[in-house]
Coordinates of C-alpha atoms in Angstrom, one line a residue:
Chain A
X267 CA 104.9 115.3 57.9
X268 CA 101.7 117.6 58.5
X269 CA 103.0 121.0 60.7
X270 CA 100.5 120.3 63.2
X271 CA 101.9 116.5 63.6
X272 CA 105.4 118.1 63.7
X273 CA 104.2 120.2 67.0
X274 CA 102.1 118.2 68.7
X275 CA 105.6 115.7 68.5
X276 CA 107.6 118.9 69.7
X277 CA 105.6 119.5 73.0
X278 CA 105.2 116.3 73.9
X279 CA 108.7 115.7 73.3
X280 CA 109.2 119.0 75.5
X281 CA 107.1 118.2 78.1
X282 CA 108.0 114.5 78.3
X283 CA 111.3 115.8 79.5
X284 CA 110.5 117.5 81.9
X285 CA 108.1 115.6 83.4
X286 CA 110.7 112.4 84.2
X287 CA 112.5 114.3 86.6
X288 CA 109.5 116.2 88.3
X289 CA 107.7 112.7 88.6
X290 CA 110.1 110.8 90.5
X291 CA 110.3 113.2 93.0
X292 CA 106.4 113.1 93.0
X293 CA 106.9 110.0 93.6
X294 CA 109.6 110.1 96.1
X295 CA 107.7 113.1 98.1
X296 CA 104.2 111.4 98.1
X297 CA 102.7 113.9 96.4
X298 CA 100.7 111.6 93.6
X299 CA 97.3 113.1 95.3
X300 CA 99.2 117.3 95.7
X301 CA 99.5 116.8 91.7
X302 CA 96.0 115.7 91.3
X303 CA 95.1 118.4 93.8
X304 CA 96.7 121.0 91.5
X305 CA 95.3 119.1 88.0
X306 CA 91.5 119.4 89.2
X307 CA 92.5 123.1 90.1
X308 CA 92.9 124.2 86.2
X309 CA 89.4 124.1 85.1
X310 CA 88.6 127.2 87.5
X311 CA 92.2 128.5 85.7
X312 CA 90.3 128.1 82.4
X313 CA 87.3 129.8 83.5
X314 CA 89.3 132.9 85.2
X315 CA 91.2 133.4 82.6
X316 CA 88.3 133.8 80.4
X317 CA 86.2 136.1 82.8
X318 CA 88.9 138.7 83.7
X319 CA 89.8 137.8 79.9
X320 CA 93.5 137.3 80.5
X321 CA 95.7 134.8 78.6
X322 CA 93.9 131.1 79.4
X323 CA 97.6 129.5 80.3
X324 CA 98.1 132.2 82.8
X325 CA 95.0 132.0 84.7
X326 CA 95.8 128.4 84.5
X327 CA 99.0 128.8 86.2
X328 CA 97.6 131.5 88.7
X329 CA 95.1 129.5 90.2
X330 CA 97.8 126.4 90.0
X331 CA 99.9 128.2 92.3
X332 CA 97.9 129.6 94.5
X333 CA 96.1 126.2 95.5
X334 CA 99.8 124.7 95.8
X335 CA 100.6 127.4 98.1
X336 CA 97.1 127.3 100.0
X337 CA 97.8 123.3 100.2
X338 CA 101.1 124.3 101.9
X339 CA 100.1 125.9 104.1
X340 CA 97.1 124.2 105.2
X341 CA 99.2 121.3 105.6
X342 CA 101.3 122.4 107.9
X343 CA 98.9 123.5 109.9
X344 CA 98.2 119.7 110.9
X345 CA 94.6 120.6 111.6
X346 CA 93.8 117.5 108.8
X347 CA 95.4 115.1 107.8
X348 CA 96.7 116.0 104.2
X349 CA 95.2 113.6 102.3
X350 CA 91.4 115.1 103.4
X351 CA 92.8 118.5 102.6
X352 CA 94.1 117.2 99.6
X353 CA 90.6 115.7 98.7
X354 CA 88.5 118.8 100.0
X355 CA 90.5 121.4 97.8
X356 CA 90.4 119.5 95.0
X357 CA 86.9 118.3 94.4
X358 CA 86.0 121.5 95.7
X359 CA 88.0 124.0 93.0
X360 CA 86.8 121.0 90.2
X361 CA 83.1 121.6 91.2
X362 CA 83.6 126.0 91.6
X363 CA 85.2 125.7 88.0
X364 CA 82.6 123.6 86.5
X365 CA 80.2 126.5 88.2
X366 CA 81.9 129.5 86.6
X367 CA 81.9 127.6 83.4
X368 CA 78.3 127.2 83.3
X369 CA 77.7 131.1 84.8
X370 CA 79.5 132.6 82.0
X371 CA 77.1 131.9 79.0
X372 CA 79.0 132.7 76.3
X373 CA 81.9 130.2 77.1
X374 CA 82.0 128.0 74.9
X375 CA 84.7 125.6 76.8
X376 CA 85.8 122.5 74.7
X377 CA 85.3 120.3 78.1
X378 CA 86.6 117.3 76.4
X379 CA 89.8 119.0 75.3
X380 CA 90.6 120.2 78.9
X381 CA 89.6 117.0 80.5
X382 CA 91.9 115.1 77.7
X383 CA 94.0 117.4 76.4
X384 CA 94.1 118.1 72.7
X385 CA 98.1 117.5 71.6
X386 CA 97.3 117.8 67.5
X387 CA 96.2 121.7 68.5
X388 CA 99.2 122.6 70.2
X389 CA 100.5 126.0 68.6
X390 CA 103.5 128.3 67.8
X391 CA 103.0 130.2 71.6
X392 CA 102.0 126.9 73.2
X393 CA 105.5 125.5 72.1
X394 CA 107.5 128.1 73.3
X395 CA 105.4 128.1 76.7
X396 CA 106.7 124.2 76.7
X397 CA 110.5 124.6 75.9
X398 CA 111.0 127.3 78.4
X399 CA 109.4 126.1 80.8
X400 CA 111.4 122.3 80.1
X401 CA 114.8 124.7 79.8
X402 CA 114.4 126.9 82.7
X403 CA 112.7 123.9 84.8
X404 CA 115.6 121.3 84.4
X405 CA 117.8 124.3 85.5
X406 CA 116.1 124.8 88.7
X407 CA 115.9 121.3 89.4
X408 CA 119.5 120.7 89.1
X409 CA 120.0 123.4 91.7
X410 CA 117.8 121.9 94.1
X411 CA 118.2 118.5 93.5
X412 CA 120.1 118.3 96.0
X413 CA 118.1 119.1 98.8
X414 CA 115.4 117.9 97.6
X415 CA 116.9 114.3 97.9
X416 CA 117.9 115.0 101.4
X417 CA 114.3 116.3 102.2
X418 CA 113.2 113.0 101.0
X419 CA 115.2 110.7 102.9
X420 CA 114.6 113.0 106.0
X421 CA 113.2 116.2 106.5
X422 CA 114.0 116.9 109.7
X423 CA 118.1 115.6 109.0
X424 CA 117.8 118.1 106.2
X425 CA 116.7 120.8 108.0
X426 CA 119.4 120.6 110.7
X427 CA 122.0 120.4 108.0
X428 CA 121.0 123.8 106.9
X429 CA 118.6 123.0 103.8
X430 CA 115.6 125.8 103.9
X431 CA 113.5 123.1 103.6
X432 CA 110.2 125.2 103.5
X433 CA 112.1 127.0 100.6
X434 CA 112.9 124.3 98.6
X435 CA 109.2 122.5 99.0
X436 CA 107.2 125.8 97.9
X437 CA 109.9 126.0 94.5
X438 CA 108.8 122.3 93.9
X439 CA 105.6 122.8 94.5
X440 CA 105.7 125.6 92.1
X441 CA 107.7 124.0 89.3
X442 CA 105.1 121.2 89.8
X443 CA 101.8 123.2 89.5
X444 CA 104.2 125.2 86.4
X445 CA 104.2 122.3 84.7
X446 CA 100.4 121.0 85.0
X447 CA 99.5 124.2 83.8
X448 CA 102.0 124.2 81.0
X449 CA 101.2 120.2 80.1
X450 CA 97.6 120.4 80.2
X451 CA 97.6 120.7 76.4
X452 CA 98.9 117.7 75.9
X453 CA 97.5 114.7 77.9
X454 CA 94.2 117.1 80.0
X455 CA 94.0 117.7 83.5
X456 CA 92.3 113.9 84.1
X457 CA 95.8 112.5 82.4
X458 CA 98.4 114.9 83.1
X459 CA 99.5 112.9 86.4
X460 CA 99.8 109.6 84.5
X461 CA 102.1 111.5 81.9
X462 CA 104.3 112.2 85.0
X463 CA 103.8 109.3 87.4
X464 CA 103.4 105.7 85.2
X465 CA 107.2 106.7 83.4
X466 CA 108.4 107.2 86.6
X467 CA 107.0 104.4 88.6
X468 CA 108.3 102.3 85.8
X469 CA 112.0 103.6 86.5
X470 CA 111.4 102.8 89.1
X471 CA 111.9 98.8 88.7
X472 CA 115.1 99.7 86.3
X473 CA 117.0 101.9 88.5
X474 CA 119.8 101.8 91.2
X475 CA 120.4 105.7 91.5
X476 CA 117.9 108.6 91.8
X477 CA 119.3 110.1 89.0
X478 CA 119.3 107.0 86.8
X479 CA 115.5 106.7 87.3
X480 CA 114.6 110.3 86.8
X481 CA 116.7 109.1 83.2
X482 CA 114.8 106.4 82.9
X483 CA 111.8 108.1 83.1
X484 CA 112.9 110.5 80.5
X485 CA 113.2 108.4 78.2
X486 CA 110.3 106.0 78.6
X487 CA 108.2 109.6 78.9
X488 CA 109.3 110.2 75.2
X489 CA 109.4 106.9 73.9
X490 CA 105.4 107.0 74.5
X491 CA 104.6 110.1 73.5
X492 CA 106.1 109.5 70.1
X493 CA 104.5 105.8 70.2
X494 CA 101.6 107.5 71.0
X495 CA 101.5 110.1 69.1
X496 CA 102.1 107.9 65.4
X497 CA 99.6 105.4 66.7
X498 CA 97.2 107.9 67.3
X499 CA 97.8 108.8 63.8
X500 CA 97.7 105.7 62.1
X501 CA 94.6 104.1 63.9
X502 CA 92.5 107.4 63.9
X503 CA 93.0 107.6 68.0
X504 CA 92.7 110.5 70.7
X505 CA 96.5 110.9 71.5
X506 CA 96.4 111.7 74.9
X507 CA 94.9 108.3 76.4
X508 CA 96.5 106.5 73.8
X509 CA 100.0 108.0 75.5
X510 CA 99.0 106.8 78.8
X511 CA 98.1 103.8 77.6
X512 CA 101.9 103.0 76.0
X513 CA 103.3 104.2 79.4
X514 CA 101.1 101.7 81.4
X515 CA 102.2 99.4 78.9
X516 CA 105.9 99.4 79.7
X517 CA 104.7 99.0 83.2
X518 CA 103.1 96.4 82.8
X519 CA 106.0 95.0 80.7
X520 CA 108.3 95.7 83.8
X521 CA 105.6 94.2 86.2
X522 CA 105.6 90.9 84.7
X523 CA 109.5 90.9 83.9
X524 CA 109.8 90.9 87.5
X525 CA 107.2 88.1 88.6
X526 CA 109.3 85.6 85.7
X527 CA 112.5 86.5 87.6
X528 CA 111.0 86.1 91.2
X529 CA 109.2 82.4 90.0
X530 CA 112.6 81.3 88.1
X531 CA 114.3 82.2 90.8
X532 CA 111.9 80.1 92.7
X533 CA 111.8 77.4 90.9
X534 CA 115.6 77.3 90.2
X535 CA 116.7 76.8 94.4
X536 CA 115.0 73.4 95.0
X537 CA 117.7 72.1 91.8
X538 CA 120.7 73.6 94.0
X539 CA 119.6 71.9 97.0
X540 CA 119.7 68.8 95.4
X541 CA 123.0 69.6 93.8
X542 CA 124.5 70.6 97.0
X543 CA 122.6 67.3 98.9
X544 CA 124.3 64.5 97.0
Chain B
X172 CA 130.7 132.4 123.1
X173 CA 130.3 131.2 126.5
X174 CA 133.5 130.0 127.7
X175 CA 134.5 130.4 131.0
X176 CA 137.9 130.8 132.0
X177 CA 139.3 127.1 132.8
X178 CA 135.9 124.7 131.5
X179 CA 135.5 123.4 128.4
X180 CA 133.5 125.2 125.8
X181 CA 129.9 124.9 126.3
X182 CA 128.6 124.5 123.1
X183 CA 124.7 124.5 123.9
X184 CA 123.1 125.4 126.6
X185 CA 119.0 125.7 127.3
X186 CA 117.9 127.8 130.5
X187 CA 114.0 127.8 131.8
X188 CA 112.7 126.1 128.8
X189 CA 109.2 125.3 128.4
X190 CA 106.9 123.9 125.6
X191 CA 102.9 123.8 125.7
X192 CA 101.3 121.3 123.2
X193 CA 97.6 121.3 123.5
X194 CA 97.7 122.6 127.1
X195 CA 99.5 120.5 128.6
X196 CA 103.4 121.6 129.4
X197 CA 105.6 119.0 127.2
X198 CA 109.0 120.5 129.0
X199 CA 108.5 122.7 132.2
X200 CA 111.3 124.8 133.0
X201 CA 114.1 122.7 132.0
X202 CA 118.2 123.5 132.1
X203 CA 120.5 121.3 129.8
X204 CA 123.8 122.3 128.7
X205 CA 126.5 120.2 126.6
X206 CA 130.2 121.2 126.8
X207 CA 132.9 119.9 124.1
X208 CA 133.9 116.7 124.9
X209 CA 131.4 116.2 127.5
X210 CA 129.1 112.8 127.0
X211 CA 125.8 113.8 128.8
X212 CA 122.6 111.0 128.5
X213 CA 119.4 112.1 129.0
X214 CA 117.0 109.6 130.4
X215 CA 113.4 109.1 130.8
X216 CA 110.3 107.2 129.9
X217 CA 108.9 107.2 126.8
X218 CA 106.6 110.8 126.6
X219 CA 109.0 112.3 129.4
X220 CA 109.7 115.1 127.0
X221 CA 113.1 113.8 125.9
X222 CA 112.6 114.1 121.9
X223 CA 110.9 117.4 122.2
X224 CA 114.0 118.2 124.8
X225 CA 116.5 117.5 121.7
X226 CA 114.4 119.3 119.0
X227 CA 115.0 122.1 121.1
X228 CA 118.2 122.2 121.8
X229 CA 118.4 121.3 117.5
X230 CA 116.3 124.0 116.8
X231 CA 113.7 122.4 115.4
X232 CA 111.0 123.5 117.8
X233 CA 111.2 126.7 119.0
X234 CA 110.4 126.7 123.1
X235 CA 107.3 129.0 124.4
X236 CA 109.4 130.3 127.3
X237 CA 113.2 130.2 127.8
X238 CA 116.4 130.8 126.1
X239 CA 118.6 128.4 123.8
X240 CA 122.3 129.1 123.5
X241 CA 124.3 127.6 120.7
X242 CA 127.9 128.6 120.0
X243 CA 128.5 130.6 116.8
X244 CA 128.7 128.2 113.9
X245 CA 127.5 125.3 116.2
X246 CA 128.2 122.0 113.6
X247 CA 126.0 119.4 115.0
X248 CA 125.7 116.0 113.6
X249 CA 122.1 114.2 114.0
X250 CA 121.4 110.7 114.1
X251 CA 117.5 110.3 114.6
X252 CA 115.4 107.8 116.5
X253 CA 113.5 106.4 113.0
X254 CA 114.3 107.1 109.6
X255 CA 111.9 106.0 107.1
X256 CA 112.9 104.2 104.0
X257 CA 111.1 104.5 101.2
X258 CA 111.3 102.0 98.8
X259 CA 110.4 104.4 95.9
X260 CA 114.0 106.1 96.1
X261 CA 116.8 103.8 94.6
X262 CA 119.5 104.8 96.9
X263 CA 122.5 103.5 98.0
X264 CA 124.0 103.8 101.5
X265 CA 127.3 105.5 99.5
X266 CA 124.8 108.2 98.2
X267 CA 123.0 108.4 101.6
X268 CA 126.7 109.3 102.9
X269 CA 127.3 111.6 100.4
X270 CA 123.7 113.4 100.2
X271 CA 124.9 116.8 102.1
X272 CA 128.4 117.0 100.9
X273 CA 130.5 114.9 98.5
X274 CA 133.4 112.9 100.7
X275 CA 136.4 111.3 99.6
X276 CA 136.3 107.5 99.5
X277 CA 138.9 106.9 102.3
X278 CA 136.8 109.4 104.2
X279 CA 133.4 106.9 103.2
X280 CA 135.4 103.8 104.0
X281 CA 137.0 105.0 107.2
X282 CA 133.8 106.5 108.8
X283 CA 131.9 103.4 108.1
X284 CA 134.7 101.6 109.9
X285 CA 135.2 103.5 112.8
X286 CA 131.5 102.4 113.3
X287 CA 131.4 99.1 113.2
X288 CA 129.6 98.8 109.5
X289 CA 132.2 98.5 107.0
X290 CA 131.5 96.9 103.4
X291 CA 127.9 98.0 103.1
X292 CA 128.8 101.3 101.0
X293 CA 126.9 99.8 97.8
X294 CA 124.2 98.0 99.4
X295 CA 120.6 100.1 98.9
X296 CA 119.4 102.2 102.0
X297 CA 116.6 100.0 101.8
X298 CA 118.1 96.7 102.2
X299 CA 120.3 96.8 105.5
X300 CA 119.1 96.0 108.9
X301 CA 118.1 98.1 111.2
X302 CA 121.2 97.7 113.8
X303 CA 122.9 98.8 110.3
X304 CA 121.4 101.8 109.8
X305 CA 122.0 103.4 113.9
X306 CA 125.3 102.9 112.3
X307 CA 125.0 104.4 109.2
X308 CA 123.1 107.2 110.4
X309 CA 126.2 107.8 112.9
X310 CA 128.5 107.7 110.4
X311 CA 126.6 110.6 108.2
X312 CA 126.3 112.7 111.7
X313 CA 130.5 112.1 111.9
X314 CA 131.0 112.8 108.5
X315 CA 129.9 116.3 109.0
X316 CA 132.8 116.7 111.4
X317 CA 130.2 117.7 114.7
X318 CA 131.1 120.0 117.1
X319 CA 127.7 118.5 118.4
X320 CA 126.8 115.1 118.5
X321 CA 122.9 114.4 119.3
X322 CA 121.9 110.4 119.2
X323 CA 118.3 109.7 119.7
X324 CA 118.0 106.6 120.7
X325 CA 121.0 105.1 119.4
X326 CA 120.0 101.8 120.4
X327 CA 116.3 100.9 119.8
X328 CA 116.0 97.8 118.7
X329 CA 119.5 96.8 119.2
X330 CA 120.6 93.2 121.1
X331 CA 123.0 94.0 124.4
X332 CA 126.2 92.6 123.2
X333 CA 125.7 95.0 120.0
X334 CA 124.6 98.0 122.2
X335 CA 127.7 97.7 124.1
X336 CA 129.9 97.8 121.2
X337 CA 128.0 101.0 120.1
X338 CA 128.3 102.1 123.3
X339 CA 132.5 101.7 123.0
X340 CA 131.9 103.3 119.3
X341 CA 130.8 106.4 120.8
X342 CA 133.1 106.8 123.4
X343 CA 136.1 106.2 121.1
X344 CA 134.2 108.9 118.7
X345 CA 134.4 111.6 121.4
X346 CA 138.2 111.2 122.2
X347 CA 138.9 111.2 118.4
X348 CA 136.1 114.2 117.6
X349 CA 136.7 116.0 120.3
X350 CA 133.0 116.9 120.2
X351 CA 130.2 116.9 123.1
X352 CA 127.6 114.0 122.9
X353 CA 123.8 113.9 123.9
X354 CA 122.6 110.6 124.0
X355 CA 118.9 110.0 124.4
X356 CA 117.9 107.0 126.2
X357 CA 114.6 105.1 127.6
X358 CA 116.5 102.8 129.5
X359 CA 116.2 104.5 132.9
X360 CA 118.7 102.3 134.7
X361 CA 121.8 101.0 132.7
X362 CA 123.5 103.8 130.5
X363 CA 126.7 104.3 128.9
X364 CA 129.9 104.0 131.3
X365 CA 131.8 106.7 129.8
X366 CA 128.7 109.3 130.1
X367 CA 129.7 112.4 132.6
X368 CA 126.2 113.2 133.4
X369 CA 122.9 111.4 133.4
X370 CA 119.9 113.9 133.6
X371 CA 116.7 111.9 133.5
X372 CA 113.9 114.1 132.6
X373 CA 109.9 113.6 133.5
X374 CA 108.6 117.1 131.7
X375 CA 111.0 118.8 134.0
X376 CA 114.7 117.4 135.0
X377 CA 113.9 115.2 138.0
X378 CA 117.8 114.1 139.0
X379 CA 121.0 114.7 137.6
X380 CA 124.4 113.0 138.4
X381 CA 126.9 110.8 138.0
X382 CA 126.5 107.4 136.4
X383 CA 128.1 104.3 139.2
X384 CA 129.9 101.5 137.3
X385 CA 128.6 98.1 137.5
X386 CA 132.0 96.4 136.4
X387 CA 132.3 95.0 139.9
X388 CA 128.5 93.5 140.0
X389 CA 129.2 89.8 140.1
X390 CA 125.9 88.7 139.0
X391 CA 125.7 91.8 136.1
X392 CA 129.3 90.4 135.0
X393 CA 128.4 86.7 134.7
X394 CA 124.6 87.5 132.7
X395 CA 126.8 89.5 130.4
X396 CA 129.8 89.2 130.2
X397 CA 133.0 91.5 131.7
X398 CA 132.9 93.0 127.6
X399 CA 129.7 94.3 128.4
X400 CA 130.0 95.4 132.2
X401 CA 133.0 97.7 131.2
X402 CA 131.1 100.1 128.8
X403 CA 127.6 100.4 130.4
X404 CA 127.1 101.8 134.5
X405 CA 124.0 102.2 136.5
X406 CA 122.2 105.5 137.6
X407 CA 120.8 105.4 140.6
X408 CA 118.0 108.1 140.8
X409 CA 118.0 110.4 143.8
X410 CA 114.7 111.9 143.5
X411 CA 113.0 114.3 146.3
X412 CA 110.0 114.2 144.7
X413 CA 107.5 111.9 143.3
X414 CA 104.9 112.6 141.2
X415 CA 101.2 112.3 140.9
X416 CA 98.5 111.1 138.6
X417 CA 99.3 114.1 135.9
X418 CA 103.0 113.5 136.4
X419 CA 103.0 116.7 138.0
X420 CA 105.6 116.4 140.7
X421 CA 104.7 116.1 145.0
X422 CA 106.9 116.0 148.1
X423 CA 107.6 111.8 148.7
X424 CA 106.0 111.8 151.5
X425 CA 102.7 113.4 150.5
X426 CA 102.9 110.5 147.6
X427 CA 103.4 108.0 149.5
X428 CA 100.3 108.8 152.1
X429 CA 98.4 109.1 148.5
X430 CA 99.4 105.4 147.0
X431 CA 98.6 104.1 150.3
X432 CA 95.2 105.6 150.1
X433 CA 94.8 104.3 147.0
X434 CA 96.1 101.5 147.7
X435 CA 93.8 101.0 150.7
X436 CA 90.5 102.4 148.7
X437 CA 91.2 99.7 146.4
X438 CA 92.1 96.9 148.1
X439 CA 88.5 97.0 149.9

């Protein structure tokens, strides 16, 4: 097996589990359209980081987590509703990054590579970036796991029980825009929120427990990254939309398991009536 | 700790609160205090104030003027008026009890008992009725062991013969909790029997008293039943004051003048 095969297996293994956990509760907390908030954010990251010529993953991140906390707080502001503060941040850091790009002349931005990610040149740093942040985010997660289920089910209820619920959002909210930054590499800001929701949502259907489906997702994250990945290989395919497109698949394979059950199970009750009406 | 010598521990108590929203004065100088083992229901129609009245006294909302007092260490168990599911969460009513704290399973079992909704621990959140989950959300407020208990509208959407048996559910809680009880009510006429003071609110407290029982209210007793007359009582309002257009409140007799002005204005 090639060495850049090897990593580009490696981070998305590493970023698959990390992203199971992180998207049910993206899931859970409504936050689908925050992600995507935070995803459009990184181009201006890329751009940043090449003007004040700092390392590109770090401006990346800055610029992540200073639109999550701006979205925050502009949220609780109430003067919008969130989803048109939401849609005015995003589009609007998508377009100024697309602007610095094209001010700075001599940046030469692989767009496509950004937009889609580029898994086969993931490097040495790049995988070290990945497996800390999967390490040290699964360990915050299982401190505030926790709360963050209670915030889910209530906020309020949370908040008189004594969870800081303001300080357990922002640490989401910054594990989350961590993690775009971090998993950009491998499916591009356009794709990085399908890597995170389409496993989930598919636990979804296979789950009794929060914790089961944040498994669940796990392992259907890494099941199509590696499906993805060889395919991508064998067929001469880009990798990241071909690792959507497995997830979507399993949906899909979910989705119509559950319409056979629902019209067997239909089509099964007129027999007992009959049985039961002699 | 405000204990006076002789009364029950008051565990909360609000003096001269007042909250603004958009210019307009939500709660307008408003007293309520809760002792231990007290069962007091606040009353009033719906935007009276009452739900920004409890997030007060919770401390969710802080009030513009006034003081809250809570007791040191002041457990209080909250049951809310809505809680929405979501049916992206896979969660079972067991793990919805255990959410804050890990309990025993005789603790689980019990709790659910005492109120009324035993052999539902494994059913999802999402799945039980809504008369279910009052009682579910009780039994998490219980299983906190409250000094404080604040229901919001225990029984929204809740048929009368099951409203008096949550009615029975929370007395029996407070003799076995020993805890005080604020229960929040739209219904401005029949409340709990057991409550010790009805304070119905209109943005500021309009009356306060005691609660008269209906048990011997022939015509009460045979639309529902004695089971029913014994736990709920009427509260009869003894207002001095009425109120105008803006809800702001005027001397009866100057409203009265007014209504028949407007009454005669628009009659013509």
């Amino acid at each position: 097996m090639e060495d850049f095969f090897l990593r580009a297996l490696l981070g998305g293994a590493g970023v698959a589990l990390i992203a199971g956990p992180v998207g049910c509760l993206v899931l859970w907390r409504r936050m689908v359209y925050f992600g995507a908030a935070l995803a459009h954010s990184t181009l201006l990251g890329v751009a940043l980081a090449f003007v004040l010529d700092i390392n590109t993953t770090l401006g990346i991140l800055a610029v992540c987590l200073c639109l999550g906390f701006a979205l925050v707080a502009l949220e609780r502001q109430h003067l919008w509703p969130s989803d048109t503060v939401l849609g005015v941040l995003a589009h609007a850091t998508l377009a100024l990054g697309l602007l610095v790009i094209a001010f700075v002349k001599a940046l030469r931005v692989d767009l496509m590579g950004y937009l889609f990610g580029d898994i086969l040149a993931i490097g040495n740093a790049d995988l070290i970036y990945i497996f800390a942040l999967a390490v040290i985010g699964l360990a915050i997660l299982a401190i505030v796991w926790r709360p963050l289920l209670s915030m889910t089910v209530d906020e309020e209820l949370a908040a008189i029980e004594g969870v800081p619920v303001i300080r357990v959002h922002l640490v989401f909210v910054s594990l989350l825009a961590v993690l775009i930054a971090v998993a950009m590499k491998v499916v591009g800001m356009l794709l990085i929120l399908a890597l995170l929701i389409i496993p989930a949502a598919t636990a979804r259907r296979l789950s009794k427990s929060p914790e089961q489906m944040a498994i669940v997702a796990v392992v259907l994250g890494e099941i199509s990254v590696i499906l993805g990945l060889f395919g991508s290989l064998r067929w001469d395919l880009p990798s990241g939309p071909l690792i959507v497109v497995v997830a979507m698949g399993f949906f899909i394979a979910v989705l119509a398991a559950s319409w056979i059950r629902s019209v067997s199970a239909r089509t099964r009750r007129p027999e007992s009536e009959i049985v039961s009406n002699p | 700790m405000i204990v006076s010598e002789g009364s029950p521990e008051r565990l909360v108590e609000i003096r001269n609160v007042t909250v603004r929203a958009g210019g307009r004065e939500i709660l307008d100088h408003v007293d309520l205090s809760v002792s231990r083992g007290e069962i007091v229901t606040l009353i009033g129609l719906n935007g009276a104030g009452k739900s920004t009245l409890a997030r007060v006294l919770l401390g969710l909302t802080a009030p513009d003027e006034g003081e809250v007092h809570r007791i040191p260490g002041l457990k209080i168990g909250y049951s809310p008026q809505h809680l929405q599911r979501d049916p992206a969460l896979p969660i079972s009513v067991r793990r919805f009890l255990n959410l804050d704290d890990r309990h025993h399973e005789t603790a689980l079992k019990q709790v659910l008992n005492d109120v009324g909704a035993a052999g539902i621990l494994d059913t999802p959140l999402s799945d039980i009725s809504g008369g279910e989950l009052h009682r579910v959300l009780l039994a998490r407020s219980l299983l906190r062991h409250p000094d404080l208990l604040v229901l919001d509208e225990p029984l929204a959407g809740v048929d009368v013969t099951s409203q008096s048996d949550l009615y029975r559910v929370i007395g029996d809680i407070r003799d076995r909790y020993h805890c005080g009880v604020l229960l929040v009510s739209h219904d401005l006429h029949v409340v709990m029997a057991a409550t010790d003071r009805v304070v119905c609110l209109n943005h500021h407290v309009c009356c306060t008293g005691h609660p008269r029982s209906i048990t011997s209210h022939p015509q009460f007793v045979s639309l529902f039943g004695k089971q029913v007359a014994d736990v709920v009582a009427v509260y009869a309002h003894s207002h001095d004051h009425a109120h105008d257009a803006e809800g702001h409140p005027v001397p009866l007799d100057e409203a009265e003048s007014r209504t028949r002005a407007a009454n005669a204005s628009g009659g013509d």
